[in-house]
Amino acid sequence: MGLKQREVKYDYLRTLAVFAIIMVHAIPAEAVNWKQRLFSAAMTPVLLAFVGIYFMLSGFFLLQSGTENIIDFYWKRFCAIFIPFACYCGIYYWYYNIYLSLDPIPWYEHVKEYFCALFTETIPMAPHLWFMYVIMALYLCAPFLARMFQAMTDRELKVFLGLILLVQGICTYLPALGFEVGPGLDYMVFKGWLIYFVLGYICKRLYPSVSYLLYAGLGAAGLAVTLYQKWVTPAFTPGIHDMALSMIAMAVSIFFFFERFGDIRVPVLIKAAGFISRYSYSVYLIHYLVLGQIVKEMAEKTFIRHYYIPRIFFETVLTFIISLAAAVFFDETLVKLLKRSAGAVINGGAGRKRRNEHGSGKQL
């Protein structure tokens, strides 16, 4: 797709999103003074809003166009999502269970343990991979959700949006206020991370002409509520991140900021964002290993370890650069090889089937 046709604002948003997630993990869990606590409290919710934006971007593209042949849809996502995911999980497994292991076991035992860890979400030292299990589950639903949403009228879609936000608000806040909602809402299908997955499509379709000041106000209010909970009512912080309505408001605000103002047509920026966006998925997968095992150790050996905020930015930028280089290397070698092998197996099987059918027709 050329520079004129490509919607570069989404490349910018995806690039910023992966950078934000790296920074979230670079912020230390402990703060030693009020300045550090203030920085962490203010930055963390904004950065975590990009987790929701990841889901919004995925759902936005799939729900407006994901109505092709379902088998083809699954095959494309298997190659684009599952194969790289399995490869990078293998890297984590190899590093922690083989390279660092002091208790060698036969290779076939490692194969068994690797696949067990892959399918039970127990890949060592990779807590960020929870995202992938959620996104793959949502991808399974995407072709059917696309058909459902595209068949709905705008009015029906508004009712649906109000319903899912209402249910999520009830599930998030009422139990914290001492009101038990009972098990009934546990069976509500449209809640949790699925809300973000459908939110990009719904907001873009229903509210494209609303003034951005409204979205900016929602985002600012969401951040203000979050900070109020952290500083004034620290004992009352139900769903303060992730699925809190305040977090949803921040994610929507950022999404629409890029929707309205992100179409910056500077060739250098377009090419850089497009390149990073292409590998952003793999950068996300590998960054936790790079940050924890390479960058943090490097930071500890320099003077910057004494400075809270400069160290966070140093670790974020260096992790981003190394992770991008690793993503390019692995995607263009191991991942590409496995994709081609999977394609050859499928195409070979389809070819044999056609030959057999052709032969059977001749005999008849």
XYZ file of C-alpha atoms in Angstrom:
364
model
C 0.000 0.000 0.000
C 1.453 3.374 -1.003
C 2.086 6.351 1.219
C -1.101 8.036 0.016
C -3.379 5.104 0.667
C -2.021 3.737 3.920
C -3.683 5.048 7.069
C -0.454 5.894 8.821
C -2.190 7.112 11.969
C -2.704 3.491 12.986
C 0.981 2.735 12.425
C 1.838 5.677 14.681
C -0.622 4.448 17.287
C 0.680 0.882 17.177
C 4.273 2.111 17.466
C 3.443 4.274 20.460
C 1.470 1.410 22.017
C 4.367 -1.037 22.016
C 6.656 1.696 23.387
C 4.134 2.405 26.161
C 3.894 -1.253 27.175
C 7.672 -1.497 27.420
C 7.717 1.586 29.647
C 5.059 0.099 31.918
C 7.340 -2.851 32.563
C 10.363 -0.583 32.998
C 8.736 1.382 35.838
C 9.916 -0.117 39.157
C 7.256 -1.725 41.324
C 8.538 0.176 44.381
C 8.923 3.937 44.768
C 11.053 5.376 47.580
C 9.699 8.942 47.750
C 6.614 10.950 46.887
C 8.034 12.246 43.591
C 8.597 8.722 42.335
C 5.163 7.667 43.535
C 3.580 10.645 41.775
C 5.353 9.847 38.501
C 4.364 6.185 38.698
C 0.765 6.973 39.660
C 0.344 9.458 36.801
C 2.152 7.543 34.066
C 1.013 3.985 34.748
C -2.705 4.404 33.932
C -1.936 6.339 30.735
C 0.544 3.705 29.609
C -1.744 0.826 30.548
C -4.510 2.382 28.456
C -2.500 1.220 25.450
C -3.203 -2.398 26.376
C -6.845 -1.665 25.663
C -5.824 0.176 22.491
C -4.048 -2.959 21.261
C -7.363 -4.786 21.516
C -9.217 -1.851 19.954
C -6.931 -1.800 16.912
C -7.268 -5.561 16.391
C -11.032 -5.496 16.689
C -11.353 -2.329 14.606
C -9.722 -3.894 11.552
C -11.170 -7.383 11.900
C -14.762 -6.421 12.621
C -15.058 -4.085 9.658
C -13.536 -6.533 7.174
C -13.393 -9.989 8.775
C -16.278 -11.523 6.836
C -14.273 -13.544 4.334
C -14.169 -17.319 4.207
C -13.863 -18.480 7.824
C -11.315 -21.219 7.116
C -9.123 -18.766 5.203
C -9.495 -16.270 8.049
C -8.305 -18.820 10.608
C -5.420 -19.954 8.437
C -4.150 -16.393 7.923
C -4.299 -15.712 11.667
C -2.639 -19.028 12.442
C 0.320 -17.992 10.286
C 0.372 -14.369 11.404
C -0.321 -14.885 15.119
C 0.112 -18.410 16.403
C 3.325 -19.386 14.593
C 5.281 -16.297 15.799
C 3.753 -16.726 19.259
C 4.917 -20.345 19.427
C 8.394 -19.337 18.223
C 8.885 -16.633 20.821
C 7.484 -18.871 23.540
C 10.136 -21.359 22.459
C 12.803 -18.696 22.939
C 11.627 -18.043 26.503
C 11.458 -21.761 27.217
C 14.932 -22.377 25.784
C 16.516 -19.522 27.723
C 15.082 -20.330 31.138
C 14.613 -24.117 31.020
C 17.593 -25.120 28.902
C 20.225 -22.373 28.745
C 19.991 -21.472 32.451
C 19.082 -24.936 33.670
C 21.486 -26.854 35.896
C 19.506 -30.060 35.558
C 19.694 -31.274 31.934
C 16.938 -33.580 30.708
C 16.494 -35.442 27.378
C 15.418 -33.342 24.415
C 12.156 -35.239 23.974
C 11.192 -34.341 27.538
C 11.786 -30.696 26.688
C 9.507 -31.005 23.659
C 6.753 -32.403 25.845
C 7.229 -29.767 28.558
C 7.380 -26.949 26.018
C 4.050 -27.821 24.415
C 2.536 -28.348 27.846
C 3.716 -24.877 28.910
C 2.534 -23.362 25.615
C -1.007 -24.651 25.939
C -1.347 -24.154 29.710
C -0.024 -20.571 29.811
C 3.002 -21.511 31.919
C 5.879 -20.322 29.730
C 8.588 -19.381 32.274
C 9.141 -15.737 33.224
C 6.716 -14.367 30.625
C 3.688 -12.958 32.486
C 2.952 -10.525 29.637
C 1.929 -13.410 27.375
C -1.528 -13.477 28.985
C -2.407 -10.919 26.322
C -1.802 -13.443 23.551
C -4.153 -16.059 24.950
C -6.905 -13.461 25.187
C -6.318 -12.091 21.685
C -6.255 -15.565 20.127
C -9.544 -16.423 21.839
C -11.051 -13.199 20.484
C -9.773 -13.996 16.998
C -11.730 -17.246 17.097
C -14.891 -15.183 17.580
C -13.997 -12.400 15.152
C -15.616 -13.743 11.930
C -18.926 -14.249 13.712
C -18.742 -10.937 15.577
C -18.035 -9.155 12.281
C -21.143 -10.619 10.698
C -23.224 -9.784 13.755
C -22.099 -6.169 14.102
C -22.303 -5.381 10.403
C -25.889 -6.654 10.375
C -26.894 -4.452 13.327
C -28.414 -1.014 12.868
C -26.746 1.986 14.488
C -29.507 2.133 17.085
C -29.029 -1.530 17.978
C -25.296 -0.958 18.227
C -25.832 1.956 20.641
C -28.033 -0.214 22.851
C -25.379 -2.926 22.758
C -22.636 -0.456 23.731
C -24.678 0.873 26.634
C -25.425 -2.660 27.811
C -21.836 -3.879 27.883
C -20.599 -0.726 29.650
C -23.408 -0.976 32.207
C -22.691 -4.627 32.974
C -18.945 -4.008 33.204
C -19.537 -1.065 35.556
C -21.781 -3.186 37.777
C -19.261 -6.030 37.893
C -16.400 -3.648 38.655
C -17.820 -1.272 41.232
C -20.825 -2.740 43.063
C -18.932 -5.616 44.779
C -16.380 -3.086 46.044
C -19.221 -1.059 47.535
C -20.548 -4.088 49.401
C -23.322 -5.056 46.956
C -23.083 -8.635 45.802
C -24.303 -8.972 42.224
C -24.672 -12.743 42.352
C -23.451 -15.311 39.816
C -25.860 -14.312 37.058
C -23.589 -11.722 35.444
C -20.745 -14.235 35.346
C -22.524 -15.735 32.347
C -22.668 -12.437 30.496
C -20.815 -13.035 27.247
C -19.979 -9.445 26.362
C -17.727 -8.249 29.154
C -14.046 -8.207 30.059
C -11.419 -7.606 27.370
C -13.955 -8.266 24.642
C -15.267 -4.747 25.321
C -12.036 -3.211 24.043
C -12.001 -5.576 21.077
C -15.382 -4.309 19.845
C -15.014 -0.735 21.086
C -12.827 0.557 18.258
C -15.297 -0.584 15.606
C -18.338 0.667 17.514
C -16.940 4.112 18.321
C -15.596 4.682 14.804
C -18.924 3.691 13.261
C -21.255 5.504 15.669
C -19.406 8.643 16.662
C -17.048 9.712 13.845
C -18.268 13.315 13.802
C -18.372 14.041 17.535
C -16.061 16.871 18.607
C -12.768 15.601 19.976
C -13.214 17.890 22.978
C -15.747 15.377 24.288
C -13.273 12.513 23.994
C -10.505 14.643 25.516
C -12.800 15.446 28.420
C -13.617 11.768 28.926
C -9.931 10.848 28.931
C -9.020 13.628 31.362
C -11.888 12.642 33.646
C -10.795 9.012 33.543
C -7.251 9.953 34.523
C -8.508 12.296 37.276
C -10.728 9.568 38.757
C -7.832 7.097 38.693
C -5.454 9.519 40.419
C -8.123 10.397 42.975
C -8.538 6.717 43.812
C -4.787 6.209 44.136
C -4.073 9.241 46.325
C -7.274 10.101 48.170
C -9.087 6.756 48.483
C -6.313 4.139 48.197
C -8.533 1.626 50.019
C -11.150 1.913 47.270
C -9.580 1.094 43.924
C -11.865 -1.469 42.236
C -10.651 -2.312 38.759
C -8.474 0.784 38.829
C -6.712 -0.425 35.685
C -7.703 -2.830 32.906
C -11.515 -2.927 32.911
C -12.352 0.173 34.941
C -14.650 2.586 33.118
C -12.065 5.310 33.734
C -9.476 3.243 31.862
C -11.892 2.613 29.002
C -12.452 6.374 28.761
C -8.696 7.010 28.534
C -8.235 4.375 25.827
C -11.086 5.811 23.745
C -9.681 9.323 24.142
C -6.216 8.301 22.915
C -7.676 6.237 20.070
C -9.715 9.175 18.779
C -6.816 11.603 19.229
C -4.888 9.632 16.622
C -8.053 9.176 14.592
C -8.429 12.960 14.315
C -4.863 14.274 14.409
C -2.600 11.333 13.604
C -2.522 11.576 9.806
C 0.887 13.264 9.665
C 2.254 12.850 6.150
C 6.006 13.051 6.699
C 7.696 10.377 4.525
C 10.445 9.590 7.042
C 7.952 9.176 9.880
C 5.615 7.153 7.686
C 8.362 4.716 6.709
C 9.690 4.422 10.267
C 6.234 3.873 11.767
C 5.323 1.392 9.047
C 8.516 -0.585 9.662
C 8.038 -0.644 13.431
C 4.347 -1.467 13.082
C 5.224 -4.461 10.923
C 7.313 -5.943 13.739
C 5.427 -4.508 16.724
C 3.759 -7.820 17.530
C 7.110 -9.586 17.819
C 8.625 -6.656 19.722
C 5.877 -7.084 22.290
C 6.557 -10.815 22.558
C 10.320 -10.560 23.058
C 10.630 -7.323 25.039
C 10.087 -8.824 28.493
C 13.081 -11.131 28.095
C 15.245 -8.340 26.699
C 14.281 -5.932 29.482
C 14.696 -8.396 32.337
C 17.813 -10.234 31.223
C 19.796 -7.689 29.222
C 18.781 -4.069 29.709
C 18.246 -3.983 33.468
C 21.650 -5.573 34.014
C 23.228 -3.015 31.693
C 21.522 -0.165 33.552
C 22.832 -1.481 36.871
C 26.398 -1.079 35.590
C 26.039 2.582 34.668
C 25.600 5.841 36.590
C 22.021 6.092 35.387
C 20.941 3.503 37.987
C 20.862 6.328 40.559
C 18.234 8.352 38.674
C 14.631 7.151 38.746
C 13.034 8.775 35.696
C 16.122 8.845 33.409
C 16.644 5.145 34.134
C 13.060 4.337 33.144
C 13.476 6.136 29.811
C 16.917 4.618 29.256
C 15.608 1.096 29.822
C 12.534 1.739 27.676
C 14.443 3.083 24.680
C 17.208 0.469 24.835
C 14.695 -2.363 25.258
C 12.731 -1.050 22.297
C 15.823 -0.913 20.068
C 17.148 -4.360 21.023
C 13.695 -5.937 20.843
C 13.097 -4.461 17.391
C 16.429 -5.829 16.165
C 15.636 -9.250 17.652
C 12.145 -9.193 16.125
C 13.507 -8.426 12.663
C 16.106 -11.194 12.979
C 13.756 -13.912 14.218
C 10.813 -12.926 12.003
C 12.945 -12.962 8.880
C 14.597 -16.290 9.708
C 12.958 -18.764 12.071
C 9.398 -17.448 11.877
C 9.493 -17.091 8.095
C 10.870 -20.635 7.746
C 8.091 -22.096 9.883
C 5.437 -20.150 7.994
C 6.740 -21.419 4.678
C 6.904 -24.972 6.023
C 3.314 -24.770 7.260
C 2.222 -23.370 3.908
C 4.048 -26.124 2.033
C 2.341 -28.794 4.135
C -1.099 -27.299 3.549
C -0.538 -26.683 -0.161
C 0.937 -30.149 -0.585
C -2.061 -31.728 1.087
C -4.454 -29.708 -1.053
C -2.525 -30.685 -4.193
C -2.664 -34.381 -3.354
C -6.388 -34.093 -2.719
C -6.943 -32.476 -6.121
C -4.842 -35.126 -7.850
C -6.744 -37.900 -6.131
C -10.057 -36.368 -7.104
C -8.841 -35.951 -10.677
C -7.677 -39.566 -10.773
C -10.983 -40.799 -9.387
C -12.813 -38.823 -12.058
C -10.720 -40.484 -14.768
C -11.513 -43.946 -13.464
C -15.179 -43.106 -13.526
